[in-house]
Amino acid sequence: MRGLENRIAVVTGAAGGIGRSICRRFIEEGVKILAIDVDSKSLDDLRSKLNVGEERLSTAVVDIADYGRVNEAVEKGAAHFGKLDILVNNAGWDVAKPFLETEPDLWDKIIAINLRGPLNLHKAVLPHLIAAGGGKVVNVASDAGRVGSSGESVYSACKGGLIAFSKTIARECARNNVRVNVVCPGPTDTALLRSFVGEGDYGQKIYDGLKRAIPLKRLGQPDDIPGLIAFLSSDDAGFITGQVVSVSGGLTMSG
Ligand SMILES: NC(=O)c1ccc[n+]([C@@H]2O[C@H](COP(=O)([O-])OP(=O)(O)OC[C@H]3O[C@@H](n4cnc5c(N)ncnc54)[C@H](O)[C@@H]3O)[C@@H](O)[C@H]2O)c1
């Protein structure tokens, strides 16, 4: 894709299912990465799997809900690479429960990771994109934020909030040549999805039911997501901003 070689990307949730695929694709495209995740062991594993040096991959163990630590890591990353060009807010977390069985402590945690976390990253990274003369933000929301998802009420509210926030930042930062778009995965086979559908026969039943409901008759794989993220981060998408695109095998066909 055009305009990706030697760009610098901040990727959150980099060590998870979809995050790893994004990092792998970015490295293939010549993008250098500041990989952020709260899970230090998985980050180490990502580093050894990608097998590239510090000049192409820098890692930071950070809870994205912690504004101070996010700022610190972003400043360190910007100093390490000399600038920042791309932000991919991919980290996310949830536990599946009907809303009436949830308590405010759980809401706070879900909001802190899925909504407050991306806000922290925007606040820390946008000034660097603007200083570089422009940049790209891709926010990984969810179809839960477009059409709802039973058992994911607060998560859906955060993802819907992230979509609305992205459109507003796309408007506010267009004059700075910063493009902001949203990618909404449908059910994608990662640890997050496995924890949502559950284990054993019951989990398998939900998994198979999802497969039947998806027009393309399979669940998403992590490698289904990065193509669109790379495209939206590239110069090929130079006239696209404020858009929301689902990668869901046709499960959702939002207008
Ligand atoms: N898998 C799906 O079916 C699906 C569907 C729709 C949207 N999504 C979204 O895709 C994104 C990636 O999810 P995934 O399926 O790869 O999940 P995953 O659990 O495999 O990966 C998520 C990663 O985020 C990291 N993370 C969690 N909380 C963090 C925090 N506070 N600070 C920093 N890192 C943190 C985890 O350590 C993990 O490495 C998420 O935003 C998720 O909401 C996933």
PDB file of C-alpha atoms and ligand atoms in Angstrom:
ATOM      1  CA  MET A   1       0.000   0.000   0.000  1.00  0.00           C
ATOM      2  CA  ARG A   2       1.164   3.536  -0.725  1.00  0.00           C
ATOM      3  CA  GLY A   3       2.636   5.752   1.960  1.00  0.00           C
ATOM      4  CA  LEU A   4       3.188   3.185   4.717  1.00  0.00           C
ATOM      5  CA  GLU A   5       6.937   2.517   4.399  1.00  0.00           C
ATOM      6  CA  ASN A   6       8.856   4.013   7.341  1.00  0.00           C
ATOM      7  CA  ARG A   7       5.736   5.432   8.999  1.00  0.00           C
ATOM      8  CA  ILE A   8       5.582   5.158  12.786  1.00  0.00           C
ATOM      9  CA  ALA A   9       2.472   3.583  14.324  1.00  0.00           C
ATOM     10  CA  VAL A  10       1.290   3.338  17.912  1.00  0.00           C
ATOM     11  CA  VAL A  11      -0.736   0.124  18.303  1.00  0.00           C
ATOM     12  CA  THR A  12      -2.571  -0.702  21.553  1.00  0.00           C
ATOM     13  CA  GLY A  13      -3.596  -4.205  22.543  1.00  0.00           C
ATOM     14  CA  ALA A  14      -0.683  -5.163  20.305  1.00  0.00           C
ATOM     15  CA  ALA A  15      -0.084  -8.531  21.965  1.00  0.00           C
ATOM     16  CA  GLY A  16      -3.677  -9.821  21.606  1.00  0.00           C
ATOM     17  CA  GLY A  17      -5.305 -11.792  18.794  1.00  0.00           C
ATOM     18  CA  ILE A  18      -6.137  -8.958  16.389  1.00  0.00           C
ATOM     19  CA  GLY A  19      -3.269  -6.742  17.661  1.00  0.00           C
ATOM     20  CA  ARG A  20      -0.637  -9.311  16.673  1.00  0.00           C
ATOM     21  CA  SER A  21      -2.064  -9.565  13.178  1.00  0.00           C
ATOM     22  CA  ILE A  22      -2.041  -5.767  12.852  1.00  0.00           C
ATOM     23  CA  CYS A  23       1.617  -5.638  13.970  1.00  0.00           C
ATOM     24  CA  ARG A  24       2.620  -8.435  11.597  1.00  0.00           C
ATOM     25  CA  ARG A  25       0.958  -6.667   8.660  1.00  0.00           C
ATOM     26  CA  PHE A  26       2.484  -3.304   9.573  1.00  0.00           C
ATOM     27  CA  ILE A  27       5.964  -4.829   9.772  1.00  0.00           C
ATOM     28  CA  GLU A  28       5.414  -6.419   6.311  1.00  0.00           C
ATOM     29  CA  GLU A  29       4.437  -2.962   4.993  1.00  0.00           C
ATOM     30  CA  GLY A  30       7.598  -1.363   6.444  1.00  0.00           C
ATOM     31  CA  VAL A  31       5.802   0.432   9.284  1.00  0.00           C
ATOM     32  CA  LYS A  32       7.700   0.887  12.566  1.00  0.00           C
ATOM     33  CA  ILE A  33       5.688   0.209  15.715  1.00  0.00           C
ATOM     34  CA  LEU A  34       5.327   1.348  19.290  1.00  0.00           C
ATOM     35  CA  ALA A  35       3.454  -1.696  20.619  1.00  0.00           C
ATOM     36  CA  ILE A  36       1.487  -1.083  23.805  1.00  0.00           C
ATOM     37  CA  ASP A  37      -0.162  -3.774  25.913  1.00  0.00           C
ATOM     38  CA  VAL A  38      -0.846  -4.427  29.588  1.00  0.00           C
ATOM     39  CA  ASP A  39       0.344  -8.047  29.265  1.00  0.00           C
ATOM     40  CA  SER A  40       4.153  -8.021  29.461  1.00  0.00           C
ATOM     41  CA  LYS A  41       4.618 -11.758  28.775  1.00  0.00           C
ATOM     42  CA  SER A  42       2.554 -11.607  25.587  1.00  0.00           C
ATOM     43  CA  LEU A  43       4.449  -8.480  24.490  1.00  0.00           C
ATOM     44  CA  ASP A  44       7.749 -10.365  24.928  1.00  0.00           C
ATOM     45  CA  ASP A  45       6.298 -13.207  22.883  1.00  0.00           C
ATOM     46  CA  LEU A  46       5.190 -10.753  20.161  1.00  0.00           C
ATOM     47  CA  ARG A  47       8.705  -9.304  20.020  1.00  0.00           C
ATOM     48  CA  SER A  48      10.298 -12.727  19.609  1.00  0.00           C
ATOM     49  CA  LYS A  49       7.738 -13.802  16.970  1.00  0.00           C
ATOM     50  CA  LEU A  50       8.158 -10.631  14.902  1.00  0.00           C
ATOM     51  CA  ASN A  51      11.923 -10.999  15.243  1.00  0.00           C
ATOM     52  CA  VAL A  52      12.821  -7.384  14.381  1.00  0.00           C
ATOM     53  CA  GLY A  53      15.134  -4.957  16.181  1.00  0.00           C
ATOM     54  CA  GLU A  54      14.402  -1.942  18.417  1.00  0.00           C
ATOM     55  CA  GLU A  55      14.620   0.339  15.384  1.00  0.00           C
ATOM     56  CA  ARG A  56      11.450  -1.280  13.991  1.00  0.00           C
ATOM     57  CA  LEU A  57       9.572  -2.377  17.120  1.00  0.00           C
ATOM     58  CA  SER A  58       9.499  -0.749  20.535  1.00  0.00           C
ATOM     59  CA  THR A  59       7.263  -2.180  23.267  1.00  0.00           C
ATOM     60  CA  ALA A  60       5.702  -0.591  26.351  1.00  0.00           C
ATOM     61  CA  VAL A  61       3.831  -2.366  29.133  1.00  0.00           C
ATOM     62  CA  VAL A  62       1.033   0.090  29.882  1.00  0.00           C
ATOM     63  CA  ASP A  63      -2.551   0.007  31.144  1.00  0.00           C
ATOM     64  CA  ILE A  64      -4.246   2.337  28.646  1.00  0.00           C
ATOM     65  CA  ALA A  65      -6.662   3.472  31.371  1.00  0.00           C
ATOM     66  CA  ASP A  66      -3.711   5.147  33.148  1.00  0.00           C
ATOM     67  CA  TYR A  67      -3.407   8.631  31.606  1.00  0.00           C
ATOM     68  CA  GLY A  68       0.022   9.345  33.131  1.00  0.00           C
ATOM     69  CA  ARG A  69       1.564   6.071  31.964  1.00  0.00           C
ATOM     70  CA  VAL A  70       0.050   6.471  28.470  1.00  0.00           C
ATOM     71  CA  ASN A  71       1.636   9.932  28.141  1.00  0.00           C
ATOM     72  CA  GLU A  72       4.974   8.691  29.400  1.00  0.00           C
ATOM     73  CA  ALA A  73       5.033   5.754  26.940  1.00  0.00           C
ATOM     74  CA  VAL A  74       3.935   7.881  23.967  1.00  0.00           C
ATOM     75  CA  GLU A  75       6.580  10.565  24.692  1.00  0.00           C
ATOM     76  CA  LYS A  76       9.260   7.884  25.027  1.00  0.00           C
ATOM     77  CA  GLY A  77       8.119   6.244  21.767  1.00  0.00           C
ATOM     78  CA  ALA A  78       8.073   9.571  19.912  1.00  0.00           C
ATOM     79  CA  ALA A  79      11.600  10.330  21.148  1.00  0.00           C
ATOM     80  CA  HIS A  80      12.767   6.829  20.157  1.00  0.00           C
ATOM     81  CA  PHE A  81      11.417   7.008  16.585  1.00  0.00           C
ATOM     82  CA  GLY A  82      11.655  10.802  16.087  1.00  0.00           C
ATOM     83  CA  LYS A  83       7.947  11.252  15.246  1.00  0.00           C
ATOM     84  CA  LEU A  84       4.556   9.501  15.164  1.00  0.00           C
ATOM     85  CA  ASP A  85       2.302   9.077  12.097  1.00  0.00           C
ATOM     86  CA  ILE A  86      -0.406   6.526  12.903  1.00  0.00           C
ATOM     87  CA  LEU A  87      -2.498   5.580  15.945  1.00  0.00           C
ATOM     88  CA  VAL A  88      -4.413   2.291  16.092  1.00  0.00           C
ATOM     89  CA  ASN A  89      -6.586   2.008  19.191  1.00  0.00           C
ATOM     90  CA  ASN A  90      -7.112  -1.731  19.297  1.00  0.00           C
ATOM     91  CA  ALA A  91      -6.992  -2.717  23.000  1.00  0.00           C
ATOM     92  CA  GLY A  92     -10.351  -3.829  24.377  1.00  0.00           C
ATOM     93  CA  TRP A  93     -11.858  -5.986  27.074  1.00  0.00           C
ATOM     94  CA  ASP A  94     -15.237  -7.305  28.230  1.00  0.00           C
ATOM     95  CA  VAL A  95     -17.018 -10.007  30.187  1.00  0.00           C
ATOM     96  CA  ALA A  96     -20.371 -11.235  28.921  1.00  0.00           C
ATOM     97  CA  LYS A  97     -23.266 -10.735  31.359  1.00  0.00           C
ATOM     98  CA  PRO A  98     -26.854  -9.479  31.087  1.00  0.00           C
ATOM     99  CA  PHE A  99     -26.920  -5.822  32.193  1.00  0.00           C
ATOM    100  CA  LEU A 100     -29.110  -6.448  35.251  1.00  0.00           C
ATOM    101  CA  GLU A 101     -26.519  -8.909  36.583  1.00  0.00           C
ATOM    102  CA  THR A 102     -23.709  -6.340  36.406  1.00  0.00           C
ATOM    103  CA  GLU A 103     -22.541  -3.873  39.088  1.00  0.00           C
ATOM    104  CA  PRO A 104     -20.993  -0.392  38.821  1.00  0.00           C
ATOM    105  CA  ASP A 105     -17.457  -1.689  39.556  1.00  0.00           C
ATOM    106  CA  LEU A 106     -17.595  -3.779  36.389  1.00  0.00           C
ATOM    107  CA  TRP A 107     -19.042  -0.836  34.382  1.00  0.00           C
ATOM    108  CA  ASP A 108     -16.126   1.321  35.555  1.00  0.00           C
ATOM    109  CA  LYS A 109     -13.561  -1.233  34.410  1.00  0.00           C
ATOM    110  CA  ILE A 110     -15.217  -1.718  31.005  1.00  0.00           C
ATOM    111  CA  ILE A 111     -15.504   2.057  30.481  1.00  0.00           C
ATOM    112  CA  ALA A 112     -11.905   2.651  31.640  1.00  0.00           C
ATOM    113  CA  ILE A 113     -10.481   0.226  29.065  1.00  0.00           C
ATOM    114  CA  ASN A 114     -12.831   0.590  26.098  1.00  0.00           C
ATOM    115  CA  LEU A 115     -13.629   4.319  26.187  1.00  0.00           C
ATOM    116  CA  ARG A 116     -11.315   6.202  28.556  1.00  0.00           C
ATOM    117  CA  GLY A 117      -8.286   4.278  27.227  1.00  0.00           C
ATOM    118  CA  PRO A 118      -8.745   5.428  23.604  1.00  0.00           C
ATOM    119  CA  LEU A 119      -9.388   9.004  24.828  1.00  0.00           C
ATOM    120  CA  ASN A 120      -6.056   8.886  26.693  1.00  0.00           C
ATOM    121  CA  LEU A 121      -4.290   7.735  23.533  1.00  0.00           C
ATOM    122  CA  HIS A 122      -5.887  10.429  21.354  1.00  0.00           C
ATOM    123  CA  LYS A 123      -4.866  13.129  23.840  1.00  0.00           C
ATOM    124  CA  ALA A 124      -1.280  11.858  23.929  1.00  0.00           C
ATOM    125  CA  VAL A 125      -0.769  11.048  20.229  1.00  0.00           C
ATOM    126  CA  LEU A 126      -2.772  13.675  18.270  1.00  0.00           C
ATOM    127  CA  PRO A 127      -0.339  16.547  19.046  1.00  0.00           C
ATOM    128  CA  HIS A 128       2.459  14.446  17.516  1.00  0.00           C
ATOM    129  CA  LEU A 129       0.423  13.722  14.360  1.00  0.00           C
ATOM    130  CA  ILE A 130      -0.404  17.409  14.006  1.00  0.00           C
ATOM    131  CA  ALA A 131       3.256  18.367  14.554  1.00  0.00           C
ATOM    132  CA  ALA A 132       4.255  15.893  11.800  1.00  0.00           C
ATOM    133  CA  GLY A 133       1.947  17.728   9.356  1.00  0.00           C
ATOM    134  CA  GLY A 134      -0.823  15.127   9.544  1.00  0.00           C
ATOM    135  CA  GLY A 135      -1.519  11.508  10.380  1.00  0.00           C
ATOM    136  CA  LYS A 136      -4.047   8.713  10.584  1.00  0.00           C
ATOM    137  CA  VAL A 137      -6.093   7.279  13.427  1.00  0.00           C
ATOM    138  CA  VAL A 138      -7.875   3.945  13.163  1.00  0.00           C
ATOM    139  CA  ASN A 139     -10.110   3.068  16.085  1.00  0.00           C
ATOM    140  CA  VAL A 140     -11.111  -0.556  16.505  1.00  0.00           C
ATOM    141  CA  ALA A 141     -14.689  -0.445  17.794  1.00  0.00           C
ATOM    142  CA  SER A 142     -17.129  -3.325  17.313  1.00  0.00           C
ATOM    143  CA  ASP A 143     -20.361  -4.154  15.574  1.00  0.00           C
ATOM    144  CA  ALA A 144     -21.697  -4.228  19.155  1.00  0.00           C
ATOM    145  CA  GLY A 145     -21.409  -0.433  18.986  1.00  0.00           C
ATOM    146  CA  ARG A 146     -23.439  -0.279  15.751  1.00  0.00           C
ATOM    147  CA  VAL A 147     -26.200  -2.843  16.252  1.00  0.00           C
ATOM    148  CA  GLY A 148     -25.941  -3.912  19.941  1.00  0.00           C
ATOM    149  CA  SER A 149     -24.951  -7.286  21.367  1.00  0.00           C
ATOM    150  CA  SER A 150     -26.767  -9.185  24.133  1.00  0.00           C
ATOM    151  CA  GLY A 151     -24.546  -9.594  27.189  1.00  0.00           C
ATOM    152  CA  GLU A 152     -22.326  -6.680  26.154  1.00  0.00           C
ATOM    153  CA  SER A 153     -24.377  -3.632  27.173  1.00  0.00           C
ATOM    154  CA  VAL A 154     -21.695  -1.397  28.698  1.00  0.00           C
ATOM    155  CA  TYR A 155     -19.067  -2.539  26.181  1.00  0.00           C
ATOM    156  CA  SER A 156     -21.545  -1.688  23.376  1.00  0.00           C
ATOM    157  CA  ALA A 157     -22.080   1.749  24.922  1.00  0.00           C
ATOM    158  CA  CYS A 158     -18.304   2.321  24.941  1.00  0.00           C
ATOM    159  CA  LYS A 159     -17.844   1.160  21.358  1.00  0.00           C
ATOM    160  CA  GLY A 160     -20.819   3.282  20.211  1.00  0.00           C
ATOM    161  CA  GLY A 161     -19.248   6.177  22.125  1.00  0.00           C
ATOM    162  CA  LEU A 162     -15.906   5.543  20.426  1.00  0.00           C
ATOM    163  CA  ILE A 163     -17.618   5.682  17.021  1.00  0.00           C
ATOM    164  CA  ALA A 164     -19.250   9.055  17.821  1.00  0.00           C
ATOM    165  CA  PHE A 165     -15.999  10.371  19.337  1.00  0.00           C
ATOM    166  CA  SER A 166     -14.067   9.320  16.213  1.00  0.00           C
ATOM    167  CA  LYS A 167     -16.435  11.228  13.911  1.00  0.00           C
ATOM    168  CA  THR A 168     -16.068  14.352  16.044  1.00  0.00           C
ATOM    169  CA  ILE A 169     -12.254  14.126  16.128  1.00  0.00           C
ATOM    170  CA  ALA A 170     -12.322  13.508  12.349  1.00  0.00           C
ATOM    171  CA  ARG A 171     -14.165  16.834  11.984  1.00  0.00           C
ATOM    172  CA  GLU A 172     -12.007  18.724  14.493  1.00  0.00           C
ATOM    173  CA  CYS A 173      -8.679  17.500  13.091  1.00  0.00           C
ATOM    174  CA  ALA A 174      -9.426  17.510   9.344  1.00  0.00           C
ATOM    175  CA  ARG A 175      -7.831  20.964   9.116  1.00  0.00           C
ATOM    176  CA  ASN A 176      -4.653  19.420  10.553  1.00  0.00           C
ATOM    177  CA  ASN A 177      -4.623  16.721   7.877  1.00  0.00           C
ATOM    178  CA  VAL A 178      -5.409  14.026  10.447  1.00  0.00           C
ATOM    179  CA  ARG A 179      -7.812  11.357   9.172  1.00  0.00           C
ATOM    180  CA  VAL A 180      -9.817   9.331  11.693  1.00  0.00           C
ATOM    181  CA  ASN A 181     -11.743   6.164  10.792  1.00  0.00           C
ATOM    182  CA  VAL A 182     -13.311   3.228  12.615  1.00  0.00           C
ATOM    183  CA  VAL A 183     -13.070  -0.492  11.961  1.00  0.00           C
ATOM    184  CA  CYS A 184     -15.758  -2.708  13.501  1.00  0.00           C
ATOM    185  CA  PRO A 185     -14.841  -6.379  13.666  1.00  0.00           C
ATOM    186  CA  GLY A 186     -17.683  -8.862  13.822  1.00  0.00           C
ATOM    187  CA  PRO A 187     -17.191 -12.078  15.840  1.00  0.00           C
ATOM    188  CA  THR A 188     -13.482 -12.856  15.421  1.00  0.00           C
ATOM    189  CA  ASP A 189     -11.783 -15.961  16.756  1.00  0.00           C
ATOM    190  CA  THR A 190      -9.583 -14.591  19.570  1.00  0.00           C
ATOM    191  CA  ALA A 191      -9.243 -15.053  23.346  1.00  0.00           C
ATOM    192  CA  LEU A 192     -11.803 -12.263  23.809  1.00  0.00           C
ATOM    193  CA  LEU A 193     -14.404 -14.080  21.716  1.00  0.00           C
ATOM    194  CA  ARG A 194     -13.660 -17.430  23.391  1.00  0.00           C
ATOM    195  CA  SER A 195     -14.227 -15.827  26.808  1.00  0.00           C
ATOM    196  CA  PHE A 196     -17.501 -14.353  25.506  1.00  0.00           C
ATOM    197  CA  VAL A 197     -18.954 -17.557  24.054  1.00  0.00           C
ATOM    198  CA  GLY A 198     -17.662 -19.687  26.936  1.00  0.00           C
ATOM    199  CA  GLU A 199     -16.105 -23.147  27.084  1.00  0.00           C
ATOM    200  CA  GLY A 200     -17.442 -26.672  26.558  1.00  0.00           C
ATOM    201  CA  ASP A 201     -20.585 -27.778  24.727  1.00  0.00           C
ATOM    202  CA  TYR A 202     -22.496 -24.569  25.474  1.00  0.00           C
ATOM    203  CA  GLY A 203     -19.665 -22.420  24.086  1.00  0.00           C
ATOM    204  CA  GLN A 204     -19.404 -24.612  20.995  1.00  0.00           C
ATOM    205  CA  LYS A 205     -23.173 -24.257  20.429  1.00  0.00           C
ATOM    206  CA  ILE A 206     -22.924 -20.451  20.478  1.00  0.00           C
ATOM    207  CA  TYR A 207     -19.844 -20.596  18.262  1.00  0.00           C
ATOM    208  CA  ASP A 208     -21.636 -22.823  15.716  1.00  0.00           C
ATOM    209  CA  GLY A 209     -24.759 -20.635  15.887  1.00  0.00           C
ATOM    210  CA  LEU A 210     -22.672 -17.562  15.080  1.00  0.00           C
ATOM    211  CA  LYS A 211     -21.143 -19.370  12.116  1.00  0.00           C
ATOM    212  CA  ARG A 212     -24.590 -20.221  10.743  1.00  0.00           C
ATOM    213  CA  ALA A 213     -25.772 -16.616  11.129  1.00  0.00           C
ATOM    214  CA  ILE A 214     -22.821 -15.122   9.237  1.00  0.00           C
ATOM    215  CA  PRO A 215     -23.549 -14.915   5.471  1.00  0.00           C
ATOM    216  CA  LEU A 216     -19.955 -15.946   4.622  1.00  0.00           C
ATOM    217  CA  LYS A 217     -20.441 -18.983   6.947  1.00  0.00           C
ATOM    218  CA  ARG A 218     -17.377 -18.633   9.124  1.00  0.00           C
ATOM    219  CA  LEU A 219     -16.109 -16.584  12.043  1.00  0.00           C
ATOM    220  CA  GLY A 220     -13.579 -13.878  11.425  1.00  0.00           C
ATOM    221  CA  GLN A 221      -9.903 -14.719  11.922  1.00  0.00           C
ATOM    222  CA  PRO A 222      -7.475 -12.114  13.313  1.00  0.00           C
ATOM    223  CA  ASP A 223      -5.823 -11.872   9.880  1.00  0.00           C
ATOM    224  CA  ASP A 224      -9.147 -10.699   8.370  1.00  0.00           C
ATOM    225  CA  ILE A 225      -8.851  -7.334  10.131  1.00  0.00           C
ATOM    226  CA  PRO A 226      -5.422  -5.746   9.348  1.00  0.00           C
ATOM    227  CA  GLY A 227      -5.944  -5.294   5.583  1.00  0.00           C
ATOM    228  CA  LEU A 228      -8.555  -2.600   6.197  1.00  0.00           C
ATOM    229  CA  ILE A 229      -6.488  -1.030   8.985  1.00  0.00           C
ATOM    230  CA  ALA A 230      -3.412  -0.875   6.731  1.00  0.00           C
ATOM    231  CA  PHE A 231      -5.531   0.622   3.922  1.00  0.00           C
ATOM    232  CA  LEU A 232      -7.069   3.297   6.173  1.00  0.00           C
ATOM    233  CA  SER A 233      -3.569   4.110   7.484  1.00  0.00           C
ATOM    234  CA  SER A 234      -2.151   4.431   3.972  1.00  0.00           C
ATOM    235  CA  ASP A 235      -2.156   7.207   1.368  1.00  0.00           C
ATOM    236  CA  ASP A 236      -4.558   5.090  -0.704  1.00  0.00           C
ATOM    237  CA  ALA A 237      -7.243   6.230   1.765  1.00  0.00           C
ATOM    238  CA  GLY A 238      -6.176   9.901   1.544  1.00  0.00           C
ATOM    239  CA  PHE A 239      -9.751  11.203   1.010  1.00  0.00           C
ATOM    240  CA  ILE A 240     -11.486   8.982   3.579  1.00  0.00           C
ATOM    241  CA  THR A 241     -12.235  10.262   7.075  1.00  0.00           C
ATOM    242  CA  GLY A 242     -14.978   9.874   9.684  1.00  0.00           C
ATOM    243  CA  GLN A 243     -16.077   6.511   8.268  1.00  0.00           C
ATOM    244  CA  VAL A 244     -17.117   3.307  10.011  1.00  0.00           C
ATOM    245  CA  VAL A 245     -16.534  -0.043   8.262  1.00  0.00           C
ATOM    246  CA  SER A 246     -17.515  -3.490   9.520  1.00  0.00           C
ATOM    247  CA  VAL A 247     -15.414  -6.600   8.898  1.00  0.00           C
ATOM    248  CA  SER A 248     -17.992  -9.207   9.820  1.00  0.00           C
ATOM    249  CA  GLY A 249     -18.531 -11.625   6.938  1.00  0.00           C
ATOM    250  CA  GLY A 250     -21.776  -9.776   6.240  1.00  0.00           C
ATOM    251  CA  LEU A 251     -23.318 -10.422   9.677  1.00  0.00           C
ATOM    252  CA  THR A 252     -24.036  -6.716   9.923  1.00  0.00           C
ATOM    253  CA  MET A 253     -24.858  -4.633   6.879  1.00  0.00           C
ATOM    254  CA  SER A 254     -25.208  -1.205   8.473  1.00  0.00           C
ATOM    255  CA  GLY A 255     -26.026   1.712   6.172  1.00  0.00           C
TER     256      GLY A 255
HETATM  257  N1  LIG B   1     -12.709 -10.794  18.894  1.00  0.00           N
HETATM  258  C1  LIG B   1     -13.888 -10.287  18.558  1.00  0.00           C
HETATM  259  O1  LIG B   1     -14.851 -11.018  18.279  1.00  0.00           O
HETATM  260  C2  LIG B   1     -14.074  -8.792  18.480  1.00  0.00           C
HETATM  261  C3  LIG B   1     -15.274  -8.310  17.946  1.00  0.00           C
HETATM  262  C4  LIG B   1     -15.467  -6.946  17.876  1.00  0.00           C
HETATM  263  C5  LIG B   1     -14.494  -6.089  18.321  1.00  0.00           C
HETATM  264  N2  LIG B   1     -13.329  -6.570  18.842  1.00  0.00           N
HETATM  265  C6  LIG B   1     -12.338  -5.603  19.311  1.00  0.00           C
HETATM  266  O2  LIG B   1     -11.092  -5.886  18.722  1.00  0.00           O
HETATM  267  C7  LIG B   1     -10.052  -5.418  19.590  1.00  0.00           C
HETATM  268  C8  LIG B   1      -9.018  -6.522  19.793  1.00  0.00           C
HETATM  269  O3  LIG B   1      -9.643  -7.597  20.466  1.00  0.00           O
HETATM  270  P1  LIG B   1      -9.154  -9.123  20.381  1.00  0.00           P
HETATM  271  O4  LIG B   1     -10.314  -9.919  19.951  1.00  0.00           O
HETATM  272  O5  LIG B   1      -7.875  -9.203  19.648  1.00  0.00           O
HETATM  273  O6  LIG B   1      -8.967  -9.424  21.939  1.00  0.00           O
HETATM  274  P2  LIG B   1      -7.726 -10.042  22.735  1.00  0.00           P
HETATM  275  O7  LIG B   1      -8.218 -10.277  24.109  1.00  0.00           O
HETATM  276  O8  LIG B   1      -7.138 -11.169  21.970  1.00  0.00           O
HETATM  277  O9  LIG B   1      -6.673  -8.843  22.719  1.00  0.00           O
HETATM  278  C9  LIG B   1      -6.881  -7.656  23.441  1.00  0.00           C
HETATM  279  C10 LIG B   1      -5.530  -7.134  23.871  1.00  0.00           C
HETATM  280  O10 LIG B   1      -5.741  -5.906  24.586  1.00  0.00           O
HETATM  281  C11 LIG B   1      -4.929  -5.936  25.746  1.00  0.00           C
HETATM  282  N3  LIG B   1      -5.512  -5.091  26.793  1.00  0.00           N
HETATM  283  C12 LIG B   1      -6.641  -5.330  27.497  1.00  0.00           C
HETATM  284  N4  LIG B   1      -6.821  -4.370  28.416  1.00  0.00           N
HETATM  285  C13 LIG B   1      -5.778  -3.503  28.281  1.00  0.00           C
HETATM  286  C14 LIG B   1      -5.404  -2.308  28.957  1.00  0.00           C
HETATM  287  N5  LIG B   1      -6.114  -1.836  29.963  1.00  0.00           N
HETATM  288  N6  LIG B   1      -4.277  -1.672  28.562  1.00  0.00           N
HETATM  289  C15 LIG B   1      -3.524  -2.167  27.538  1.00  0.00           C
HETATM  290  N7  LIG B   1      -3.819  -3.307  26.884  1.00  0.00           N
HETATM  291  C16 LIG B   1      -4.944  -3.964  27.240  1.00  0.00           C
HETATM  292  C17 LIG B   1      -4.892  -7.399  26.176  1.00  0.00           C
HETATM  293  O11 LIG B   1      -3.791  -7.676  27.019  1.00  0.00           O
HETATM  294  C18 LIG B   1      -4.816  -8.107  24.837  1.00  0.00           C
HETATM  295  O12 LIG B   1      -3.476  -8.311  24.429  1.00  0.00           O
HETATM  296  C19 LIG B   1     -10.755  -4.968  20.871  1.00  0.00           C
HETATM  297  O13 LIG B   1     -10.916  -3.576  20.858  1.00  0.00           O
HETATM  298  C20 LIG B   1     -12.096  -5.644  20.793  1.00  0.00           C
HETATM  299  O14 LIG B   1     -13.072  -4.946  21.523  1.00  0.00           O
HETATM  300  C21 LIG B   1     -13.097  -7.910  18.932  1.00  0.00           C
END
